[in-house]
Amino acid sequence: AEACACGLFPLKTSIRGPAPPAPPDEEDIIDETLNFFRANVFFRNFDVRGPADKTLIYLTLYAHQCLVKCEKIEDRATAARELHSLAIKQFIIPGDSGWPLGTLFPAPKDRSEGDAFKAYFKQARDELGNRILDRLFDADGSKNKWWQAFSKRKFMGKELKD
C-alpha cells in the first residue's frame, strides 16, 4: 500500500495502527532506518528509487527530530515521555504549508489518502521513538553521546519541525 508515494510497510510493533504486523525475526523499515541512520545522515542527496526510499527518508528525518528533541534530556524516562508526545501530536504532511520536502512527496489525492499517511506515520513515529531510545541510552541509563551527536547533522539539509 502507498500514501503520498510512500510505501506503508509492515511494522514490528504493539502500538495500535493501520500497519500490518511484520515477522518478529525479520528487519522492518524502522530497523532499516535506525541501522543506516548514521551513514545516511551524511547524504546531501538521496537517490529515490521507489516508495520504500520515500518512507526511509521521512523516518530518517523523524529520527533526527527525535535526537534534537532529546538534546537536553539526560534520563530515559523523560525522553520516552517527550518522544511519545512528539509522535502523537499533529504533524504536517505532504501538501501542507511548511512541508520541508517540497514536491518529492506528492500531496494526497483526497482526504482518505492524507488520513492513511497520517495514521501510518503516527504509528511508525511512535514505534521509532521507542526503538531509538535503546540506541540513545546505554544499559546503565547513561546517554550515548555518539548517537546524540547526530542531532547536529541534517539529512539532505532538511529537518522536520515540531
XYZ file of N, CA and C in Angstrom:
486
model
N 0.847 -1.189 0.000
C 0.000 0.000 0.000
C 0.887 1.245 0.000
N 0.346 2.334 -0.486
C 1.068 3.601 -0.533
C 0.150 4.751 -0.109
N 0.778 5.826 0.360
C 0.099 7.099 0.592
C 1.118 8.191 0.311
N 0.775 9.143 -0.512
C 1.660 10.245 -0.896
C 3.000 9.701 -1.417
N 2.924 8.631 -2.201
C 4.072 7.966 -2.826
C 5.031 7.315 -1.829
N 4.604 7.180 -0.571
C 5.396 6.464 0.440
C 4.834 5.058 0.588
N 5.730 4.093 0.728
C 5.296 2.737 0.993
C 4.837 2.616 2.435
N 3.732 1.911 2.652
C 3.218 1.667 4.003
C 3.530 0.211 4.334
N 4.626 -0.010 5.030
C 5.170 -1.345 5.227
C 4.777 -1.937 6.576
N 4.834 -3.261 6.692
C 4.581 -3.902 7.988
C 5.590 -3.418 9.035
N 5.121 -3.356 10.284
C 5.972 -2.914 11.393
C 5.954 -3.952 12.508
N 7.097 -4.098 13.183
C 7.163 -4.898 14.400
C 6.792 -3.948 15.537
N 5.552 -3.995 15.968
C 5.103 -3.048 16.993
C 3.883 -3.584 17.719
N 3.716 -3.125 18.951
C 2.485 -3.416 19.686
C 1.601 -2.170 19.720
N 2.054 -1.097 19.089
C 1.294 0.155 19.033
C 0.175 0.003 18.011
N -1.028 0.376 18.429
C -2.169 0.229 17.525
C -2.068 1.181 16.345
N -2.486 0.682 15.193
C -2.464 1.499 13.993
C -2.705 0.636 12.777
N -2.637 1.250 11.589
C -3.007 0.549 10.353
C -1.931 -0.367 9.777
N -0.691 -0.274 10.254
C 0.390 -1.067 9.659
C 0.172 -2.551 9.928
N 0.325 -3.387 8.899
C 0.249 -4.830 9.142
C 1.439 -5.262 9.997
N 1.284 -6.323 10.788
C 2.400 -6.766 11.622
C 3.518 -7.397 10.786
N 4.748 -7.070 11.135
C 5.917 -7.660 10.469
C 6.369 -8.874 11.277
N 6.969 -9.863 10.616
C 7.508 -11.014 11.361
C 8.551 -10.544 12.381
N 8.467 -11.003 13.629
C 9.369 -10.505 14.671
C 10.843 -10.834 14.435
N 11.126 -11.830 13.606
C 12.517 -12.238 13.367
C 13.123 -11.597 12.119
N 12.397 -10.676 11.488
C 12.899 -10.008 10.287
C 13.012 -8.511 10.540
N 13.893 -7.847 9.766
C 14.009 -6.393 9.873
C 12.783 -5.730 9.267
N 12.331 -4.659 9.893
C 11.279 -3.847 9.285
C 11.888 -2.494 8.883
N 11.056 -1.616 8.348
C 11.543 -0.328 7.829
C 12.133 0.539 8.949
N 11.667 0.358 10.184
C 12.220 1.138 11.302
C 13.614 0.618 11.666
N 13.795 -0.704 11.658
C 15.149 -1.256 11.852
C 16.090 -0.698 10.793
N 15.626 -0.719 9.551
C 16.455 -0.231 8.445
C 16.799 1.246 8.645
N 15.823 2.042 9.045
C 16.054 3.472 9.290
C 17.141 3.672 10.338
N 17.020 2.961 11.461
C 17.971 3.153 12.552
C 19.335 2.530 12.249
N 19.347 1.385 11.579
C 20.622 0.733 11.253
C 21.463 1.569 10.295
N 20.802 2.293 9.385
C 21.528 3.080 8.385
C 21.531 4.577 8.686
N 20.904 4.969 9.801
C 20.756 6.394 10.111
C 22.090 7.134 10.103
N 23.072 6.621 10.829
C 24.329 7.363 10.978
C 25.090 7.476 9.662
N 24.917 6.527 8.769
C 25.534 6.645 7.438
C 24.707 7.575 6.549
N 23.394 7.381 6.538
C 22.524 8.166 5.655
C 22.520 9.650 5.983
N 22.677 9.993 7.259
C 22.552 11.392 7.667
C 23.636 12.272 7.015
N 24.701 11.659 6.527
C 25.742 12.445 5.872
C 25.398 12.804 4.426
N 24.352 12.196 3.869
C 23.995 12.465 2.474
C 23.305 13.813 2.316
N 23.783 14.591 1.335
C 23.073 15.826 0.967
C 21.995 15.484 -0.055
N 22.238 14.440 -0.827
C 21.270 13.968 -1.826
C 21.003 12.500 -1.568
N 19.828 12.062 -1.966
C 19.445 10.674 -1.755
C 18.755 10.195 -3.020
N 19.248 9.126 -3.590
C 18.696 8.598 -4.836
C 17.393 7.848 -4.540
N 16.276 8.449 -4.926
C 14.967 7.860 -4.640
C 14.579 6.918 -5.772
N 14.460 5.645 -5.432
C 14.144 4.644 -6.456
C 12.742 4.086 -6.321
N 12.016 4.486 -5.290
C 10.662 3.969 -5.140
C 10.053 4.358 -3.808
N 8.854 3.825 -3.536
C 8.114 4.179 -2.321
C 8.862 3.861 -1.023
N 9.672 2.792 -1.023
C 10.413 2.429 0.196
C 11.427 3.518 0.544
N 12.068 4.080 -0.473
C 13.045 5.138 -0.227
C 12.379 6.371 0.377
N 11.180 6.685 -0.073
C 10.484 7.854 0.474
C 10.095 7.623 1.931
N 9.680 6.410 2.251
C 9.364 6.090 3.649
C 10.632 6.205 4.488
N 11.734 5.696 3.961
C 13.023 5.762 4.658
C 13.461 7.219 4.873
N 13.267 8.065 3.877
C 13.612 9.486 4.008
C 12.804 10.118 5.128
N 11.483 9.899 5.126
C 10.646 10.506 6.161
C 11.065 10.016 7.548
N 11.259 8.704 7.688
C 11.608 8.161 9.004
C 13.008 8.601 9.444
N 13.931 8.786 8.513
C 15.261 9.296 8.858
C 15.151 10.732 9.371
N 14.347 11.543 8.705
C 14.131 12.916 9.182
C 13.452 12.917 10.548
N 12.533 11.977 10.762
C 11.878 11.906 12.072
C 12.864 11.442 13.144
N 13.744 10.500 12.823
C 14.755 10.052 13.788
C 15.633 11.235 14.205
N 15.996 12.080 13.226
C 16.769 13.290 13.531
C 15.979 14.203 14.461
N 14.689 14.362 14.188
C 13.832 15.205 15.031
C 13.809 14.653 16.465
N 13.784 13.332 16.609
C 13.815 12.706 17.942
C 15.121 13.049 18.662
N 16.237 12.980 17.943
C 17.536 13.293 18.564
C 17.592 14.756 18.997
N 17.067 15.652 18.153
C 17.034 17.071 18.515
C 16.187 17.263 19.773
N 15.051 16.581 19.838
C 14.155 16.687 20.984
C 14.848 16.230 22.278
N 15.752 15.276 22.166
C 16.403 14.693 23.343
C 17.725 15.362 23.714
N 18.119 16.407 22.981
C 19.430 17.031 23.226
C 19.629 17.423 24.685
N 18.618 17.986 25.313
C 18.771 18.491 26.674
C 18.185 17.540 27.726
N 17.808 16.344 27.300
C 17.210 15.372 28.228
C 18.268 14.338 28.600
N 18.453 14.121 29.890
C 19.514 13.203 30.331
C 18.998 11.854 30.823
N 17.679 11.707 31.030
C 17.193 10.411 31.514
C 16.192 9.802 30.549
N 16.210 8.488 30.501
C 15.423 7.742 29.522
C 13.910 7.924 29.723
N 13.450 7.946 30.960
C 12.002 8.050 31.218
C 11.453 9.373 30.671
N 12.162 10.459 30.900
C 11.730 11.762 30.378
C 11.771 11.752 28.853
N 12.836 11.190 28.306
C 12.957 11.108 26.844
C 11.800 10.309 26.256
N 11.434 9.203 26.898
C 10.328 8.368 26.407
C 9.023 9.167 26.386
N 8.769 9.919 27.447
C 7.543 10.749 27.504
C 7.548 11.805 26.394
N 8.674 12.483 26.232
C 8.778 13.542 25.228
C 8.614 12.985 23.809
N 9.234 11.842 23.538
C 9.143 11.270 22.195
C 7.743 10.740 21.907
N 7.056 10.209 22.930
C 5.668 9.764 22.713
C 4.793 10.979 22.388
N 4.971 12.062 23.137
C 4.203 13.294 22.860
C 4.472 13.809 21.454
N 5.742 13.786 21.055
C 6.119 14.238 19.711
C 5.460 13.354 18.647
N 5.440 12.055 18.888
C 4.910 11.109 17.898
C 3.422 11.306 17.643
N 2.676 11.604 18.703
C 1.211 11.621 18.555
C 0.641 13.011 18.297
N 1.489 14.055 18.399
C 0.945 15.401 18.144
C 0.679 15.578 16.643
N -0.135 16.563 16.319
C -0.419 16.851 14.908
C 0.887 17.138 14.184
N 1.051 16.613 12.987
C 2.248 16.894 12.207
C 1.843 17.177 10.775
N 2.684 17.963 10.088
C 2.369 18.329 8.710
C 2.653 17.158 7.785
N 1.906 17.120 6.707
C 2.042 16.054 5.716
C 2.257 16.697 4.342
N 2.620 15.901 3.342
C 2.789 16.477 2.007
C 1.564 17.304 1.605
N 1.820 18.437 0.998
C 0.736 19.315 0.574
C 0.424 20.401 1.584
N 0.791 20.214 2.867
C 0.587 21.252 3.883
C 1.641 22.341 3.701
N 1.291 23.579 4.086
C 2.315 24.622 4.033
C 3.341 24.308 5.118
N 4.602 24.533 4.789
C 5.663 24.214 5.743
C 6.225 22.811 5.579
N 5.657 22.011 4.660
C 6.195 20.669 4.402
C 7.629 20.832 3.879
N 8.634 20.237 4.544
C 10.028 20.534 4.199
C 10.560 19.839 2.947
N 9.815 18.892 2.389
C 10.355 18.105 1.283
C 9.743 18.446 -0.066
N 9.131 19.599 -0.143
C 8.612 20.090 -1.416
C 7.804 19.056 -2.173
N 8.133 18.897 -3.435
C 7.341 18.020 -4.299
C 7.886 16.595 -4.359
N 8.924 16.298 -3.576
C 9.449 14.931 -3.527
C 8.343 13.952 -3.119
N 7.441 14.435 -2.263
C 6.278 13.664 -1.833
C 5.046 14.390 -2.368
N 4.289 13.791 -3.267
C 3.100 14.487 -3.771
C 2.039 14.651 -2.685
N 1.254 15.704 -2.808
C 0.142 15.911 -1.872
C -0.863 14.770 -2.031
N -1.598 14.467 -0.973
C -2.614 13.407 -1.098
C -3.660 13.775 -2.150
N -4.131 12.753 -2.882
C -5.154 12.981 -3.907
C -6.501 13.343 -3.287
N -6.741 12.801 -2.094
C -8.010 13.065 -1.415
C -7.792 12.918 0.093
N -8.854 13.182 0.837
C -8.762 13.155 2.299
C -8.381 11.777 2.823
N -8.893 10.719 2.202
C -8.599 9.382 2.724
C -7.117 9.037 2.571
N -6.475 9.500 1.484
C -5.041 9.257 1.334
C -4.249 10.036 2.391
N -4.643 11.265 2.638
C -3.995 12.069 3.694
C -4.167 11.421 5.056
N -5.372 10.909 5.316
C -5.636 10.230 6.595
C -4.802 8.957 6.718
N -4.631 8.222 5.609
C -3.825 6.999 5.615
C -2.363 7.337 5.926
N -1.843 8.417 5.322
C -0.468 8.854 5.586
C -0.309 9.189 7.066
N -1.242 9.994 7.594
C -1.165 10.412 8.997
C -1.233 9.214 9.946
N -2.150 8.303 9.695
C -2.336 7.163 10.602
C -1.106 6.253 10.595
N -0.601 5.951 9.409
C 0.566 5.072 9.316
C 1.782 5.718 9.976
N 2.044 6.976 9.640
C 3.253 7.606 10.172
C 3.119 7.966 11.643
N 1.919 8.164 12.140
C 1.759 8.343 13.585
C 2.201 7.069 14.310
N 1.770 5.919 13.806
C 2.159 4.636 14.386
C 3.675 4.414 14.236
N 4.213 4.679 13.053
C 5.643 4.474 12.794
C 6.503 5.427 13.635
N 6.048 6.671 13.796
C 6.780 7.645 14.612
C 6.849 7.173 16.064
N 5.738 6.698 16.577
C 5.689 6.238 17.971
C 6.638 5.042 18.167
N 6.607 4.095 17.246
C 7.475 2.917 17.339
C 8.944 3.308 17.175
N 9.246 4.191 16.236
C 10.628 4.626 16.050
C 11.131 5.330 17.314
N 10.296 6.158 17.912
C 10.674 6.828 19.164
C 11.025 5.830 20.255
N 10.252 4.762 20.369
C 10.550 3.724 21.363
C 11.895 3.059 21.073
N 12.125 2.726 19.815
C 13.340 1.978 19.467
C 14.603 2.822 19.487
N 14.487 4.110 19.183
C 15.692 4.940 19.167
C 16.238 5.110 20.588
N 15.358 4.981 21.583
C 15.797 5.098 22.976
C 16.825 4.024 23.324
N 16.692 2.821 22.733
C 17.653 1.743 23.003
C 19.037 2.071 22.463
N 19.103 2.959 21.502
C 20.403 3.362 20.945
C 20.926 4.620 21.631
N 19.992 5.486 22.018
C 20.362 6.774 22.608
C 20.770 6.643 24.074
N 20.264 5.610 24.749
C 20.613 5.398 26.154
C 21.240 4.022 26.313
N 22.374 3.974 26.998
C 23.056 2.715 27.256
C 22.320 1.938 28.352
N 22.692 0.681 28.539
C 22.023 -0.195 29.513
C 22.052 0.383 30.930
N 23.106 1.115 31.261
C 23.200 1.702 32.612
C 22.408 3.003 32.741
N 21.710 3.402 31.678
C 20.879 4.606 31.723
C 21.597 5.870 31.275
N 22.896 5.788 31.036
C 23.626 6.977 30.596
C 23.378 7.225 29.109
N 23.573 8.467 28.726
C 23.327 8.857 27.346
C 24.485 8.401 26.458
N 24.154 7.923 25.272
C 25.163 7.524 24.295
C 25.507 8.764 23.463
N 26.625 9.387 23.796
C 26.988 10.653 23.129
C 27.253 10.462 21.640
N 27.623 9.249 21.231
C 27.896 9.003 19.816
C 26.610 9.042 18.997
N 25.499 8.650 19.598
C 24.209 8.779 18.908
C 23.706 10.211 19.008
N 23.770 10.802 20.202
C 23.243 12.156 20.388
C 23.946 13.162 19.481
N 25.214 12.937 19.188
C 25.971 13.873 18.349
C 25.339 14.062 16.976
N 24.570 13.077 16.521
C 23.970 13.160 15.193
C 22.778 14.122 15.127
N 22.388 14.694 16.262
C 21.340 15.726 16.228
C 21.854 16.979 15.520
N 23.169 17.100 15.400
C 23.767 18.278 14.763
C 23.821 18.161 13.240
N 23.578 16.969 12.697
C 23.662 16.750 11.246
C 22.272 16.744 10.635
N 22.082 17.490 9.566
C 20.782 17.476 8.881
C 20.852 16.568 7.670
N 19.977 15.592 7.602
C 19.876 14.677 6.464
C 19.334 15.449 5.268
N 20.054 15.412 4.141
C 19.658 16.119 2.916
C 19.511 17.620 3.153
N 20.113 18.137 4.213
C 19.994 19.561 4.528
C 18.604 19.966 5.000
N 17.790 18.991 5.389
C 16.387 19.245 5.767
C 16.159 18.819 7.213
N 15.055 19.286 7.798
C 14.624 18.778 9.084
C 13.134 18.973 9.257
N 12.549 18.103 10.065
C 11.138 18.238 10.434
C 11.094 19.143 11.676
N 10.094 19.978 11.769
C 9.944 20.876 12.909
C 8.763 20.415 13.760
N 8.852 20.691 15.055
C 7.726 20.369 15.966
C 6.502 21.149 15.536
